[in-house]
Amino acid sequence: MPSVDSVKVAVRVRPFSQREKDAGSKCVISMNSNSTSIYDPRNPEHVKTFTFDLAFWSHSGFLKDKNGVLVPAGCNSYAGQREVFHDLGEGVLESAWQGYNATLLAYGQTGSGKSYSMIGYGANRGIVPAVCEELFKATQSGEENKQYQITFSMLEIYNEQVIDLLAKTRKPGGLKIREDQQQGFYVDGLKLVPCDSYAQIERLMEQGNKMRTTATTTMNATSSRSHMVITVQFKQIFLDEAITKQSIINLVDLAGSERQKSAGPEKDRLKEGTRVNLSLTTLGNVISALAEVATGKKVLHIPYRDSVLTKLLQSALGGNSRTIMIAAVSPADICYEETLSTLRYAERAKKIRNKAVVNSSPTEKLIQELKAENNKLLGRLAGLRSTGTLVDDETQELRCLVAGNEQRLRSAQDTWEARLEAARGEWQQQRAALAQERQMMETFPYLLNINEDPQLSWVLKYFIQDGSCDVGQSTSNAIILRGFGILDKHATFTNTDGEVTLTPGHKCKATVNGVPITGKTKLQHLDRVILGSSSAFLYIGPPAERTDEDLSRYDYDFFQSELAAAGGFSLDKLGAAGSKESRADPSILAVFHDYIKLLPLVAEVNQMSEELKKDLMFELKVKNLALSDSRGYDLQKEVVVRVTHVTTHQVWVWSQAKFMNRKVLMEELYQRLRAGEAAPAGRERDPFWEPPEAVHLGRAHVWLEALAHRAPLRQRAALRDHQGLRQARLLLALRPCGARGRLFGEDDMVMDPLELLGRRVDFQVHMVECRGVKWLREAAGRGIQIGYRVYDLPRCLYTKPVWKNVNPKIDETVQFSALKASYEFLNYLQKNALIIDLWGLQEGCVEMGCSFEGLPLTPEGAVLLDSPNALTAGDAGPDPSSPMSKLYQKLLRVEEETEQLREVNRALRDENLLLKDKLKWDTSHCEKTESESPTKAIEVTEETLSFREAEGRRSPRTSWDAEFAKALKIFYQNMSVVREQFLELKHLRPPVSQPSTLLQFISVATGAPFLTPRSFVLALGICKREVSITDRVSSHHFSPSMRLPLSMHFVQPWRHKDLETL
Ligand SMILES: Nc1ncnc2c1ncn2[C@@H]1O[C@H](COP(=O)(O)OP(=O)(O)O)[C@@H](O)[C@H]1O
Ligand SMILES: [Mg+2]
């Protein structure tokens, strides 16, 4: 009878990693009995609770005992390795004893603790060793009439290739999967090692791990993308009953489940890289399909055959196996998305129902059959004898048959003994080698490998014996090292009486403690050595130099941080260093860790590019996202990869995701080429190749707030790159205007933007010129285009391309129109900036389209910013008969009439003022000095002057309204400068921890109280009202500049000097 049970699921949450602690992470997981809850760090009320068979709290409440084992501190709910084995491992053992197949899968993102639970670290042994040890303990109890046969195998699936981790030589292309009627899928030629003690298994696991570690460096493979499958076959032969029970125990440490992110907004031309883990994707599909089957849905096909892993696990999933899944999760808030996805995956898995049966293997059947046949033959012989009908020939024949059968029976049993004996021999040899290694560790200095995967660190040791020893790819070296950037003869270590020096060969890359070395360098105990692009080693000095220091701090992260720091990149540089009390900004820490993670990968890609003569150089750049946010709030940064062609100077910028995707494909190509295969034809398939593209060079923010008051703005904006460096300067003007494009003057300005609510608002963006464009200066044959997006237009607008001119004149004007300014629109103008992008064009790249195609236009040709349905793209004009069109025409007429009325009003007011002035002049004869004049005070910036000139000077004295408008205009111009500087400050992140301190700092720097533009405008408004009242009650001359002290501060030239001293 099959036992029908669901897949048993357990969740385990690990302690914070050092990285998470540094980032000041918060724990988002809580557990209560067998339920696990996760809360969304951005929305803590949003909690999701999952109920699984078991929940292991391994996050906190533990201490290290004297052997280094993590145990519960007092009586609390901490689940250490022992508890996990007790709850899961013992179930596996029980199934095995009963003759059921058992499978244990560890699922979770890289670094979540899969290997910790399965294999374990040091004294904290995982389930696999514990299960094996317990199994042997029980089999050695010496039960009579029972024999046990245990075989062990260990394989890895990488890129759909099966690698035997116990084989001495590696089969190119990996082992084949075959299908057998009775056995199902199996790996053809996999080494199954018979074992009769746990010590043997321990050695085999060590051997397998060594093989895995060597493979990652030789093949430049990443262990997190590979699946490791350990299989223990356990047979119990009951001699009396002639029954054999057989159980196959599969222990699977799956590849990291982190979702392959899409290659960012630009998407990658080559998609295969992201599909690389076919096995993991298919496992997900199989689980989903089986979960549907369990809920009664009709599923036609379960895609077991789509990947190597699912073929091998077919019986574990919905078949003849008792299956357990352990979902390993990180507790940290930064892993929230991945953890949630792991829990959802586990939830699907728990629905799967398996039908396990007690197994008897074909070999045992054969033995049983042979025995049964022999019994029959012997019975017949006895029968013949007793009836006296014995014929010599017949007896002879029967005896032959019996003897033949017995021989076959013996050989079936002997094979096991013989195989076991051979395995014991190998094991003895390994034990001797291990003893020798231990002895050498006590005698010589050595290099200890450090891998990205902590499970594969400290696995390989290279001894530096007395004299000199060469290191490199060639087999003639004393230490043979494979890996990116390691040359045939790469370096020489010399050991003279315990003093060790390292001398790299000519043009051979080597770094010690992060610093590149070229000549002979003396090594000291615990120096960090990197050879080639990424082969990292911790140098263990001769015994006399050694200390008790804990070596675990020298992990892969340590090496990479050191390398980054030596290259001038550090947390402080990123502006994340918090004061002692305040922790560093987690988002910046995340960027730092991304950078550290990518650093060795970039080195590897550069190495591949060099070896394959691709002429490409890859560099990491930190991109400042404050530049992409139209409100300038975003302090986030991200890491991008800049690719430069060394000879053509072509440039590409790749997102992290695109780079990761390409790296996988590059590795594949590199390995194929090294294996002597021909390169795939056509550059389209080449992961190094990319068509020339327009490169984003820089960005500027031009604040639109002036337009909310219908004030014009002329600005020379700095276009800065991701690092805040100026790439060019752009002169542009924002000009409020009427529907037909007549530019508004100062008298048209409004004090309160709400006055524009519901009215038609038009303005022009005039791109004048771009100066000092670095991109154009750096290489010939380049061009630029300017792109910007206004409000919620569906796409960017681009100016016409200008090629090969360092100071390109652009001189393009586009008019925008909101027919009925909504609250949102006015809010947009007040709070947002126009983001202007500078794009670098290079030979052969596609220029950005500069037509208005696809954008709704008004009949006058302005780009329509609201009611996009009113006028659709490409329309020759609105249908004059439609009601919308009629309304629109009416609106236009009203607009025009208002315009005319305003004109009249303006003329009257001017006249009135002239008369007033004349009157004052005549009566007082009081001549004002130029220095007191408010006009003088506002003419301080170059931009203002030229703007004034552009508009033409009007009467020598203007209205209070006009003075107010001028003050406002200058205020906005200065505000733009302030904002730009503020943005710059955000890039630089001055060492102040509190935002309020930052504001104080800025207000000191500007010499003005730091006010929001809105409150400033209000203040101006109040003063203005007072002015007009005073004006009405007294006929005394009154200068608004005297009554508007705030404006005075802002009309002062911006004190750049103060900021430069930053
Ligand atoms: N339960 C745990 N208790 C203590 N440390 C853990 C635990 N789980 C994982 N770790 C540590 O976290 C790191 C990553 O764990 P690992 O098992 O290698 O992750 P994975 O195999 O999922 O990539 C290792 O340094 C490991 O020692
Ligand atoms: Mg692992």
CSV table of C-alpha atoms in Angstrom, one decimal, residues 108-111 114-115 156-158 212 216 221-228 253-258 260 277 280 451-454 456 660:
chain,number,residue,atom,x,y,z
A,108,GLY,CA,16.2,29.7,-0.7
A,109,GLN,CA,18.2,32.7,-2.0
A,110,THR,CA,22.0,32.6,-1.9
A,111,GLY,CA,23.3,33.2,1.5
A,114,LYS,CA,20.7,26.2,2.7
A,115,SER,CA,24.2,24.8,2.9
A,156,GLU,CA,26.5,18.8,-9.2
A,157,ILE,CA,24.2,20.3,-11.9
A,158,TYR,CA,25.7,23.3,-13.5
A,212,ARG,CA,33.4,21.6,-6.5
A,216,THR,CA,34.3,26.9,-9.7
A,221,ALA,CA,31.5,29.0,-12.4
A,222,THR,CA,29.5,30.4,-9.6
A,223,SER,CA,28.5,27.8,-7.0
A,224,SER,CA,25.3,29.7,-6.2
A,225,ARG,CA,24.0,28.8,-9.7
A,226,SER,CA,24.6,25.1,-9.2
A,227,HIS,CA,22.6,22.4,-7.5
A,228,MET,CA,24.3,19.8,-5.4
A,253,ASP,CA,21.2,21.8,-1.9
A,254,LEU,CA,19.5,23.8,-4.6
A,255,ALA,CA,20.9,26.8,-6.5
A,256,GLY,CA,20.2,30.2,-5.1
A,257,SER,CA,16.5,31.0,-5.7
A,258,GLU,CA,17.1,34.8,-6.3
A,260,GLN,CA,16.8,36.8,-12.2
A,277,ASN,CA,19.1,28.1,-14.5
A,280,LEU,CA,15.5,25.8,-11.0
A,451,ASN,CA,35.6,31.7,-2.2
A,452,GLU,CA,32.6,33.8,-2.7
A,453,ASP,CA,30.6,30.9,-1.3
A,454,PRO,CA,31.7,30.4,2.3
A,456,LEU,CA,33.8,26.5,-0.6
A,660,MET,CA,25.1,39.9,-15.0
